[in-house]
XYZ file of C-alpha atoms in Angstrom:
684
model
C -31.149 12.898 4.859
C -33.815 15.026 6.477
C -35.251 18.098 4.762
C -32.723 20.539 6.196
C -29.822 18.317 5.200
C -31.245 18.036 1.689
C -31.637 21.801 1.490
C -28.055 22.280 2.636
C -26.827 19.851 -0.024
C -28.891 21.576 -2.703
C -27.651 25.035 -1.689
C -24.055 23.788 -1.854
C -24.642 22.357 -5.341
C -26.272 25.586 -6.560
C -23.260 27.556 -5.305
C -20.817 25.493 -7.381
C -19.402 26.924 -10.634
C -21.549 26.285 -13.708
C -20.702 23.074 -15.526
C -20.739 19.285 -15.469
C -19.615 18.916 -11.844
C -22.429 21.150 -10.639
C -24.969 19.337 -12.798
C -23.918 15.983 -11.349
C -24.243 17.340 -7.817
C -27.710 18.736 -8.571
C -28.808 15.415 -10.047
C -27.635 13.611 -6.915
C -29.536 15.817 -4.472
C -32.683 15.749 -6.647
C -32.539 11.937 -6.630
C -32.063 11.980 -2.856
C -35.129 14.196 -2.403
C -37.097 11.913 -4.705
C -35.965 8.843 -2.760
C -37.061 10.534 0.467
C -40.588 10.678 -0.981
C -40.846 14.460 -0.676
C -42.609 15.401 -3.916
C -42.792 19.106 -3.073
C -39.088 19.342 -2.285
C -38.197 17.315 -5.382
C -40.238 19.698 -7.538
C -38.631 22.743 -5.927
C -35.096 21.436 -6.488
C -35.724 20.292 -10.046
C -37.514 23.515 -10.979
C -34.703 25.707 -9.634
C -31.997 23.558 -11.244
C -33.339 24.099 -14.764
C -31.688 27.503 -15.056
C -28.348 26.018 -14.024
C -28.671 23.306 -16.678
C -29.581 25.833 -19.385
C -26.843 28.372 -18.638
C -24.354 25.648 -17.774
C -24.616 24.278 -21.305
C -26.613 21.069 -20.776
C -29.954 21.515 -22.511
C -30.725 17.784 -22.468
C -30.746 17.787 -18.677
C -32.921 20.907 -18.838
C -35.404 19.145 -21.165
C -35.859 16.237 -18.762
C -36.045 18.444 -15.657
C -38.573 20.754 -17.308
C -40.740 17.894 -18.542
C -40.905 16.323 -15.075
C -41.464 19.692 -13.352
C -44.241 20.648 -15.759
C -45.988 17.293 -15.284
C -45.768 17.621 -11.498
C -47.162 21.157 -11.653
C -50.042 20.110 -13.907
C -50.942 17.325 -11.452
C -50.780 19.670 -8.483
C -50.702 23.441 -9.171
C -50.181 24.027 -5.433
C -46.861 22.173 -5.439
C -44.896 25.380 -5.933
C -45.072 28.895 -4.592
C -47.095 31.892 -5.815
C -44.624 32.712 -8.608
C -44.271 29.182 -9.933
C -46.620 29.529 -12.898
C -44.865 32.611 -14.262
C -41.491 30.958 -13.714
C -42.605 27.914 -15.706
C -43.874 30.128 -18.520
C -40.462 31.828 -18.590
C -38.689 28.472 -18.742
C -40.816 27.484 -21.723
C -38.798 30.010 -23.754
C -35.494 28.344 -22.899
C -36.817 24.914 -23.797
C -38.598 25.729 -27.042
C -35.587 27.689 -28.327
C -33.162 24.874 -27.486
C -35.173 21.923 -28.857
C -34.385 22.654 -32.557
C -30.654 22.534 -31.750
C -30.779 18.725 -31.464
C -31.343 16.954 -34.823
C -32.499 13.749 -33.129
C -35.509 15.559 -31.620
C -38.360 15.577 -34.180
C -39.491 19.007 -35.301
C -43.077 18.020 -34.499
C -42.054 17.787 -30.862
C -40.741 21.365 -30.934
C -43.953 22.659 -32.512
C -46.022 20.751 -29.941
C -44.122 22.448 -27.104
C -44.566 25.819 -28.857
C -48.324 25.206 -29.159
C -48.499 24.274 -25.472
C -46.554 27.430 -24.591
C -48.923 29.562 -26.669
C -52.016 28.023 -25.050
C -50.667 28.622 -21.544
C -49.714 32.228 -22.314
C -53.201 32.886 -23.681
C -54.833 31.161 -20.712
C -52.845 33.350 -18.329
C -53.712 36.541 -20.212
C -50.095 37.201 -21.215
C -48.777 38.848 -24.354
C -47.623 36.472 -27.113
C -44.445 38.502 -27.703
C -42.172 35.673 -26.513
C -44.235 33.053 -28.411
C -43.879 35.010 -31.653
C -40.137 35.333 -31.082
C -39.787 31.580 -30.587
C -41.848 30.912 -33.758
C -39.697 33.397 -35.673
C -36.436 31.771 -34.558
C -37.656 28.255 -35.362
C -38.657 29.436 -38.845
C -35.188 30.945 -39.289
C -33.599 27.656 -38.274
C -35.461 25.637 -40.905
C -35.084 28.354 -43.557
C -38.747 29.299 -43.936
C -38.083 33.003 -44.499
C -41.715 33.848 -45.273
C -42.868 32.368 -41.974
C -39.926 34.086 -40.247
C -40.966 37.452 -41.674
C -44.567 36.968 -40.541
C -43.539 35.901 -37.032
C -41.040 38.768 -36.835
C -43.800 41.235 -37.677
C -46.065 39.687 -35.052
C -43.296 39.971 -32.458
C -42.310 43.593 -33.055
C -45.963 44.672 -33.056
C -46.938 42.661 -29.968
C -47.112 44.245 -26.539
C -44.080 43.611 -24.338
C -44.795 42.291 -20.855
C -42.885 40.623 -18.029
C -42.581 37.370 -20.012
C -41.011 38.966 -23.081
C -37.292 38.416 -23.508
C -35.095 41.136 -22.069
C -34.720 44.527 -23.704
C -31.168 43.687 -24.814
C -31.619 40.125 -26.070
C -34.545 41.013 -28.354
C -32.663 43.671 -30.388
C -29.615 41.390 -30.391
C -31.698 38.681 -32.100
C -33.253 41.265 -34.405
C -29.806 42.415 -35.501
C -28.813 38.843 -36.360
C -31.967 38.388 -38.436
C -31.461 41.665 -40.304
C -27.879 40.710 -41.084
C -29.089 37.416 -42.532
C -31.176 39.553 -44.893
C -28.071 41.680 -45.738
C -29.646 44.686 -43.981
C -26.528 45.555 -41.982
C -27.240 49.255 -41.551
C -30.708 48.403 -40.222
C -29.135 45.905 -37.837
C -26.881 48.630 -36.431
C -29.805 51.015 -36.036
C -31.790 48.413 -34.083
C -28.972 47.171 -31.848
C -26.650 50.141 -31.300
C -28.751 51.832 -28.550
C -28.359 48.676 -26.436
C -24.624 48.056 -26.953
C -23.851 48.947 -23.324
C -26.929 47.380 -21.719
C -26.667 44.394 -19.439
C -28.199 40.997 -18.767
C -26.802 37.542 -18.111
C -25.379 37.124 -21.636
C -25.136 40.784 -22.605
C -23.740 43.115 -23.814
C -21.148 40.725 -25.249
C -23.616 39.063 -27.640
C -25.162 42.237 -28.986
C -21.666 43.676 -29.408
C -20.686 40.555 -31.352
C -23.573 41.046 -33.759
C -22.781 44.746 -34.092
C -19.140 43.845 -34.749
C -20.080 41.922 -37.883
C -22.577 44.556 -39.010
C -19.950 47.300 -38.689
C -17.492 45.174 -40.657
C -20.029 44.923 -43.493
C -20.693 48.668 -43.502
C -16.996 49.622 -43.508
C -16.809 50.957 -39.926
C -13.644 48.937 -39.416
C -12.244 50.673 -36.347
C -15.549 50.264 -34.495
C -15.736 46.612 -35.545
C -12.257 45.992 -34.113
C -13.175 47.700 -30.826
C -16.323 45.584 -30.488
C -14.373 42.401 -31.241
C -11.872 43.106 -28.482
C -14.483 44.125 -25.906
C -16.866 41.230 -26.561
C -14.249 38.510 -26.901
C -12.622 39.502 -23.609
C -15.798 38.439 -21.787
C -16.751 35.470 -23.974
C -13.429 33.677 -23.943
C -13.963 32.269 -20.441
C -17.513 30.911 -20.827
C -18.475 27.844 -22.889
C -22.010 29.191 -23.127
C -20.707 31.620 -25.748
C -19.344 28.957 -28.128
C -21.789 29.812 -30.989
C -20.998 33.526 -30.671
C -17.284 32.707 -30.763
C -18.049 31.291 -34.205
C -19.157 34.799 -35.183
C -15.794 36.108 -33.994
C -14.083 33.505 -36.179
C -16.169 34.748 -39.107
C -15.077 38.302 -38.336
C -11.401 37.286 -38.198
C -11.642 35.169 -41.338
C -13.270 37.978 -43.325
C -11.032 40.812 -42.060
C -7.602 39.439 -43.014
C -6.869 38.171 -39.488
C -6.604 34.445 -40.175
C -3.593 33.972 -37.893
C -5.449 35.615 -35.002
C -8.389 33.410 -35.924
C -6.163 30.349 -35.655
C -5.149 31.369 -32.120
C -8.790 31.714 -31.133
C -9.642 28.412 -32.816
C -6.864 26.504 -31.049
C -7.857 27.999 -27.711
C -11.532 27.029 -27.930
C -11.399 23.843 -30.015
C -11.315 21.659 -26.854
C -14.744 23.051 -25.928
C -16.291 20.979 -28.715
C -15.642 17.843 -26.678
C -17.806 19.073 -23.810
C -20.539 20.752 -25.848
C -23.943 19.080 -25.640
C -25.723 21.040 -28.369
C -24.935 19.869 -31.938
C -26.075 23.237 -33.260
C -23.544 25.047 -31.063
C -20.835 22.789 -32.499
C -22.011 23.586 -36.027
C -22.119 27.338 -35.319
C -18.468 27.255 -34.191
C -17.030 24.686 -36.582
C -18.272 26.202 -39.863
C -16.553 29.592 -39.283
C -13.503 27.672 -38.038
C -13.300 26.048 -41.480
C -13.467 29.547 -43.019
C -10.357 30.594 -41.052
C -8.536 27.384 -41.967
C -9.502 27.794 -45.632
C -8.039 31.293 -45.652
C -4.805 30.026 -44.147
C -4.547 27.102 -46.566
C -5.308 29.321 -49.546
C -2.589 31.704 -48.360
C 0.030 28.970 -48.408
C -0.079 28.167 -44.681
C -1.687 24.738 -44.892
C 1.351 23.037 -43.352
C 1.354 25.117 -40.155
C 1.368 22.798 -37.139
C -1.661 23.134 -34.865
C -3.228 21.270 -31.972
C -6.129 19.118 -33.038
C -9.412 18.171 -31.378
C -9.350 16.510 -27.980
C -9.249 12.730 -28.310
C -10.838 10.028 -26.163
C -7.680 9.965 -24.026
C -8.016 13.678 -23.275
C -4.992 14.581 -25.378
C -4.790 16.908 -28.365
C -2.741 15.382 -31.174
C -0.546 17.545 -33.374
C -1.951 18.122 -36.858
C -1.796 20.690 -39.648
C -4.065 23.468 -40.840
C -5.062 21.453 -43.911
C -5.757 18.248 -41.980
C -7.795 20.057 -39.323
C -9.699 21.876 -42.054
C -10.637 18.586 -43.710
C -11.663 17.063 -40.371
C -13.877 19.997 -39.398
C -15.365 20.229 -42.898
C -16.509 16.624 -42.592
C -17.980 17.389 -39.142
C -19.858 20.438 -40.441
C -21.174 18.599 -43.491
C -22.448 15.714 -41.373
C -24.134 17.935 -38.775
C -25.792 20.147 -41.373
C -27.073 17.082 -43.219
C -28.592 15.709 -39.998
C -30.426 18.977 -39.368
C -31.666 19.169 -42.951
C -32.889 15.565 -42.849
C -34.863 16.336 -39.679
C -36.159 19.681 -40.992
C -37.005 18.493 -44.481
C -35.070 21.408 -46.030
C -31.559 22.133 -47.354
C -31.154 25.411 -45.474
C -28.601 24.394 -42.825
C -26.355 22.770 -45.415
C -26.473 25.859 -47.633
C -25.839 28.154 -44.664
C -22.855 26.049 -43.561
C -21.324 26.160 -47.052
C -21.715 29.954 -47.131
C -20.038 30.288 -43.736
C -17.121 28.064 -44.733
C -16.414 29.978 -47.949
C -17.471 33.588 -47.243
C -15.267 36.093 -49.121
C -13.089 38.703 -47.355
C -14.657 42.082 -46.630
C -11.287 43.814 -46.131
C -7.754 42.711 -46.954
C -6.254 43.412 -43.532
C -7.984 45.074 -40.596
C -5.619 46.139 -37.765
C -6.873 44.773 -34.448
C -4.235 46.097 -32.068
C -5.255 49.000 -29.872
C -1.928 50.500 -30.858
C -3.197 50.780 -34.419
C -6.753 51.894 -33.688
C -6.193 54.286 -30.782
C -6.778 58.012 -31.184
C -4.314 60.505 -32.649
C -2.930 61.686 -29.297
C -2.227 58.108 -28.250
C -0.561 57.328 -31.570
C 1.753 60.326 -31.119
C 2.852 59.060 -27.717
C 3.423 55.562 -29.053
C 5.064 56.400 -32.365
C 8.574 55.398 -31.284
C 7.402 52.148 -29.669
C 5.292 51.242 -32.700
C 8.277 51.825 -34.950
C 10.286 49.406 -32.821
C 7.505 46.798 -32.908
C 7.276 47.093 -36.694
C 11.058 46.913 -37.171
C 11.511 43.888 -34.890
C 8.539 42.111 -36.476
C 9.916 42.706 -39.968
C 13.291 41.344 -38.855
C 11.659 38.244 -37.370
C 12.785 39.118 -33.826
C 9.724 37.887 -31.941
C 11.255 38.455 -28.496
C 12.225 42.077 -29.125
C 8.806 42.844 -30.639
C 7.114 41.314 -27.591
C 9.233 43.405 -25.210
C 8.319 46.516 -27.164
C 4.641 45.626 -26.754
C 5.216 45.472 -22.997
C 6.698 48.983 -23.176
C 3.562 50.124 -25.028
C 1.301 48.548 -22.401
C 3.199 50.344 -19.654
C 2.825 53.645 -21.492
C -0.919 53.104 -21.806
C -1.631 51.746 -18.329
C -3.273 55.028 -17.262
C -4.992 55.811 -20.558
C -8.460 57.290 -20.052
C -10.038 54.633 -22.297
C -10.412 51.292 -20.529
C -10.469 49.363 -23.808
C -7.066 50.815 -24.710
C -5.581 49.955 -21.306
C -6.852 46.378 -21.328
C -6.105 45.770 -24.988
C -2.475 46.906 -24.808
C -1.782 44.748 -21.747
C -3.524 41.711 -23.243
C -1.540 42.051 -26.462
C 1.699 42.257 -24.478
C 0.811 39.109 -22.510
C -0.047 37.210 -25.679
C 3.156 38.311 -27.460
C 5.358 37.422 -24.461
C 3.683 34.021 -24.127
C 4.500 33.315 -27.783
C 8.066 34.539 -27.332
C 8.607 32.379 -24.247
C 9.951 35.172 -22.012
C 8.919 34.214 -18.452
C 10.093 37.234 -16.443
C 8.649 39.929 -18.744
C 5.522 37.789 -19.062
C 5.124 37.868 -15.312
C 5.405 41.680 -15.328
C 2.801 41.901 -18.090
C 0.434 39.622 -16.187
C 0.896 41.727 -13.051
C -0.074 44.789 -15.077
C -3.106 43.029 -16.530
C -4.106 41.810 -13.053
C -3.947 45.364 -11.721
C -6.008 46.717 -14.619
C -8.682 44.023 -14.350
C -8.746 44.293 -10.566
C -9.154 48.052 -10.565
C -11.594 48.060 -13.479
C -14.368 46.628 -11.309
C -16.128 44.741 -14.122
C -13.722 41.923 -14.943
C -13.432 39.857 -11.768
C -13.475 36.484 -13.539
C -10.747 37.551 -15.945
C -8.787 39.097 -13.074
C -8.920 35.863 -11.106
C -7.750 33.844 -14.097
C -4.688 36.076 -14.450
C -4.138 35.939 -10.683
C -4.184 32.129 -10.703
C -1.407 32.168 -13.306
C 0.602 34.596 -11.186
C 0.138 32.579 -7.996
C 1.291 29.431 -9.801
C 4.534 31.166 -10.823
C 7.398 29.176 -9.187
C 9.580 32.283 -8.856
C 6.988 34.040 -6.691
C 8.204 34.730 -3.149
C 6.020 34.174 -0.097
C 5.828 37.934 0.414
C 4.685 38.528 -3.182
C 2.206 35.695 -2.837
C 0.768 37.346 0.253
C 0.550 40.736 -1.453
C -1.384 39.291 -4.386
C -3.780 37.503 -2.036
C -4.312 40.752 -0.133
C -5.144 42.504 -3.390
C -7.474 39.737 -4.530
C -9.398 39.850 -1.246
C -10.737 43.255 -2.253
C -12.682 41.628 -5.074
C -14.737 39.552 -2.618
C -17.025 40.112 0.330
C -17.695 38.552 3.705
C -16.383 35.082 4.486
C -14.684 34.592 1.112
C -12.805 37.844 1.554
C -11.831 36.855 5.095
C -10.521 33.491 3.846
C -8.279 35.221 1.324
C -6.959 37.674 3.905
C -6.132 34.795 6.233
C -4.244 32.985 3.460
C -2.352 36.212 2.815
C -1.468 36.443 6.514
C -0.056 32.902 6.392
C 2.145 33.819 3.415
C 3.364 36.981 5.175
C 4.170 34.918 8.269
C 6.129 32.512 6.085
C 8.071 35.480 4.710
C 8.702 36.848 8.220
C 6.835 40.068 7.444
C 4.975 40.578 10.726
C 3.534 44.056 9.965
C 1.992 42.685 6.747
C 0.751 39.621 8.649
C -0.954 41.870 11.216
C -2.612 43.950 8.489
C -3.959 40.840 6.768
C -5.264 39.362 10.023
C -6.999 42.666 10.789
C -8.545 42.653 7.307
C -9.850 39.141 7.889
C -11.553 40.170 11.145
C -12.963 43.268 9.461
C -14.510 41.149 6.682
C -16.094 38.837 9.245
C -18.167 41.711 10.552
C -20.575 41.437 7.589
C -20.817 37.643 7.373
C -20.603 34.560 9.555
C -17.004 33.327 9.577
C -16.244 30.582 12.048
C -12.491 31.208 12.654
C -12.900 34.899 13.505
C -12.179 34.680 17.244
C -9.155 32.420 16.742
C -7.837 34.826 14.106
C -8.427 37.779 16.436
C -6.519 35.994 19.191
C -3.640 35.351 16.773
C -3.633 39.021 15.797
C -3.678 40.138 19.444
C -0.730 37.873 20.271
C 1.180 39.255 17.303
C 0.346 42.846 18.257
C 1.616 42.281 21.802
C 5.109 41.347 20.579
C 6.335 43.966 18.108
C 9.329 42.908 16.002
C 12.589 44.653 16.784
C 12.856 46.155 13.314
C 9.297 47.517 13.192
C 8.726 51.256 13.029
C 7.174 52.050 16.459
C 4.671 54.580 15.099
C 3.539 52.327 12.258
C 3.210 49.354 14.604
C 1.167 51.406 17.083
C -1.136 52.533 14.286
C -1.613 48.920 13.114
C -2.438 47.840 16.683
C -4.867 50.723 17.104
C -6.547 49.780 13.829
C -6.834 46.160 15.050
C -8.517 47.323 18.275
C -10.965 49.442 16.312
C -11.772 46.572 13.931
C -12.267 44.270 16.915
C -14.613 46.839 18.453
C -16.759 46.872 15.321
C -16.840 43.071 15.214
C -17.871 42.759 18.875
C -20.476 45.434 18.229
C -21.927 43.429 15.330
C -22.189 40.453 17.700
C -24.035 42.558 20.321
C -21.147 42.164 22.770
C -21.291 45.781 23.881
C -18.866 45.737 26.814
C -16.122 44.027 24.797
C -16.745 46.427 21.913
C -16.365 49.474 24.166
C -13.226 48.088 25.792
C -11.520 47.622 22.423
C -12.621 51.053 21.206
C -11.217 52.664 24.346
C -7.873 50.994 23.625
C -8.022 52.407 20.081
C -8.634 55.881 21.553
C -5.199 55.656 23.183
C -3.457 55.166 19.834
C -0.849 57.715 18.803
C -2.354 57.966 15.322
C -4.870 60.827 15.274
C -6.991 59.272 12.511
C -7.435 56.049 14.497
C -8.178 58.041 17.661
C -10.782 60.128 15.851
C -12.583 57.109 14.400
C -12.538 55.384 17.793
C -13.939 58.498 19.468
C -16.833 58.535 17.011
C -17.541 54.909 17.913
C -17.462 55.450 21.685
C -19.185 58.844 21.532
C -22.396 57.584 19.951
C -22.510 54.553 22.217
C -22.045 56.644 25.341
C -24.940 58.816 24.173
C -27.088 55.689 23.872
C -26.169 54.861 27.441
C -27.284 58.329 28.497
C -23.767 59.444 29.426
C -23.564 62.676 27.386
C -20.849 64.363 29.464
C -18.477 61.463 28.834
C -19.480 61.376 25.172
C -18.669 65.079 24.823
C -15.325 64.649 26.561
C -14.309 61.702 24.370
C -15.402 63.473 21.206
C -13.453 66.660 22.043
C -10.307 64.614 22.685
C -10.828 62.765 19.413
C -10.817 65.975 17.357
C -7.029 66.206 17.578
C -5.786 64.562 14.361
C -9.136 63.170 13.121
C -9.767 63.137 9.392
C -12.387 65.392 7.797
C -15.258 62.889 7.824
C -14.691 61.853 11.439
C -14.277 65.490 12.486
C -17.809 66.243 11.287
C -19.134 63.200 13.136
C -17.333 64.222 16.307
C -18.864 67.715 16.178
C -22.240 66.034 15.703
C -21.635 63.905 18.822
C -20.657 67.024 20.783
C -23.774 68.901 19.621
C -26.090 66.040 20.596
C -24.267 65.692 23.923
C -24.677 69.431 24.651
C -28.406 69.232 23.979
C -28.694 66.213 26.234
C -27.004 68.247 28.970
C -29.431 71.140 28.470
C -27.069 73.458 26.566
C -29.320 74.112 23.564
C -27.579 77.384 22.688
C -24.150 75.763 22.667
C -25.425 72.917 20.513
C -27.045 75.288 17.995
C -23.930 77.415 17.786
C -21.823 74.349 17.054
C -24.297 73.162 14.405
C -24.185 76.562 12.676
C -20.418 76.857 12.933
C -19.860 73.524 11.199
C -22.939 73.576 8.939
C -24.150 70.212 10.268
C -27.175 68.646 8.587
C -30.079 67.223 10.664
C -29.322 63.691 9.497
C -25.762 64.025 10.802
C -27.158 64.487 14.304
C -28.780 61.060 14.233
C -27.125 57.876 15.430
C -27.304 55.668 12.329
C -26.926 52.537 14.486
C -29.612 53.590 16.973
C -31.814 50.636 16.032
C -29.102 48.326 17.328
C -28.918 49.558 20.914
C -26.426 47.944 23.258
C -27.897 45.175 25.343
C -27.508 47.095 28.624
C -29.533 50.110 27.427
C -32.844 48.577 28.439
C -31.556 47.914 31.941
C -30.577 51.581 32.301
C -33.979 52.704 31.020
C -35.661 50.473 33.581
C -33.535 52.022 36.321
C -34.589 55.503 35.141
C-alpha cells in the first residue's frame, strides 16, 4: 500500500469501536507501515494507537507500542510533530500507572520508568505534579503508607500544569486514598465539588467513590442516587471493571446482595477478556463479598451462571460453588502481587474486601423508595400494589405495577427518577418473562434516553433490542430508525434515514417514506454522502406520484419541504441554478411556512445577484403564512432590497417598525456567493 492507502486503513481502524477487533486492525496497519519502510509513518501510527490500547483495555499492547515509540523518538526527535514530546510525557502517566497491575512485571521496571519520567519532566521544565501522583499510587499499591503520605503531600503542594492529571481525576483518586484511611468525610469534601464534572472516565468514577463515602457517613439516599447514576454509564464499558467492583462492595455492604448477584452475573464474562490481573482482582474480591453475604443468608444453593469457559459457554453453578472458585482466584492473584512486591498488603486488602461487614441492614435502591415526598404521594397506590404482589410472590403482577410507576414518572422533573423507574420496570419485566409489557417498557426507556441527550450509547443498546423484536412491524421499525437518526450527524444520520425509508416502503407508507428520504438528503448537506443524488431522484419520483389515500395538503407540504431541502443541498454543492430552481418550486407550495422559508432562501440569493426588486417581490409574497423567525428574515430582505433600490427612508421605517438588529440585515452566507456572481460583477 502507498502512504495514502495506509492512512485510509489507519483512519478506518481508529474509527472502529474500542476493543480487541480494533486493536487487531491497528496492529495490522502498523505492521504494514513498518513493512513499507516508512519509519515516520510507523511512529505516527503507533504513537496515536497507544491511547486506543489504553482505553480499550489492553495495557500490554500499550506497553510495547510506547516502548517502541519512545525509542524511535529518542533516536530521532524530529520524527514526530511539534507536540510529540508533550504527548509522550502525557503517555508516560498511563504506562507507569498500569505497569504495577501486572505481577509478572518486576517492580524495579516500574520504578525505572518512573525515574525516566521524572528526569524528562525536569528536563522539559514541567511540574512534577503527575510524577508525584504516580509515586503516590505505586506506594499505595505495595502498601507503603508512609511513602504514600509523603508523595501525596508532594502532589497536593506541587504546581498544576498542562501535564497534571485532569481536575476531576485527581480529586477522584484523592477520595479513594482518604477512604482507605477511613477519612470518609474528608473524601466527600475533596470530591463533592467535582461530582458533575466531565472527562473521558468521569464523572462516573468520582461518583462511585463518593457513593461509598456517603454509605460510610450514613447519607444513604445520596449513596443510592450515586450508585444508580454511575452504574448506568459504567455497565456498558469494560474499562470500568475495577470500579464495578466498588459497586459490588456497595451492594454487599448495604443489604443488596441479590442486586449484587445480578450485577455480578452480568459482568462476570468480562473477566475472560480482561488483560489486567489487577482489574480482575479489584472486581473478583468484592464479588466474593456479595456471594458470602448470600451464602451466609441461606442462599448458597441459588443457581447462577458461572465464568465463561474455553468453549465460550457459561456453565450453571451455585452461589457457594462460584464463591469458592472466585475466592481461589482472588487468593492466587493477591499472592502473586505480594510475591512481586515483597509485602503482604494485597493479600490483606483482598481478605478485607471479601469479608467487609454490612454498614446498613437494607438500603432501598429503587427510585420509588428514595424519591421526594411529592413523588411518593403520587405513587403511593402503585407502591402498595408492588409491595402486596411481591409479598404474595406474584412476580408478574409486581413487574406490571413497576411499569405503571415508570409511566407515571416519565415526565418527572428529575432525570434520575425518570431513568431509574423505567430501568427498574425493564429489569422486573425481563425477570417475569412478559414480552409485550417488556417491549413497552423498553420503548419508554428508549424515548427517555433518546431525549435526555447524554445517554446515546445506552439509548442505542435499548434500540437494538427493540429492533430485534420479532413482533415489530415494518412501519414501527421505520419509526424507530427515524427517531434514532436524530442522535447522529451527517452521513451516519443519512444512512439511518435511508434505512427508515426502506422500512416505510416495505410497509406501504409512502408519506413516511418521503419524509425519511427528505431527511436523508437534508443530512447529506453537512457531510459527503455518496448516494445523495440517487436518493433525491427516488424522492422526486415518489413525490410525483401521490398515493390515492394521501391527504392532498399534507402531501403538498411534504413535496414543498423536499424541494426546499434539495435547494439547500444544491446550494452546499455550489450548484446555484439548480438550487434556485428547487427553491422557486418550494415557493409555490400551499403551506405558508414552507413558502416563507423558501422566500428567505431566494430573497438573499437574488440580492447577491443584484436583483433587489425581485428579492423584494419574493419576500413580500413569502410573508403570507411564514413563521415568526422567517417573517423577521423576510422583513430584513425587504429592507436591504429597498436600500439597494435607493429607498433609504422606506428601509429605515421598516427596520424601526420591526425592531430589526444590524446583524439581521447581513446575509450570513455572503462568503459563499453563487458562482455566477463574479460574471455579473465583471459585466457591471
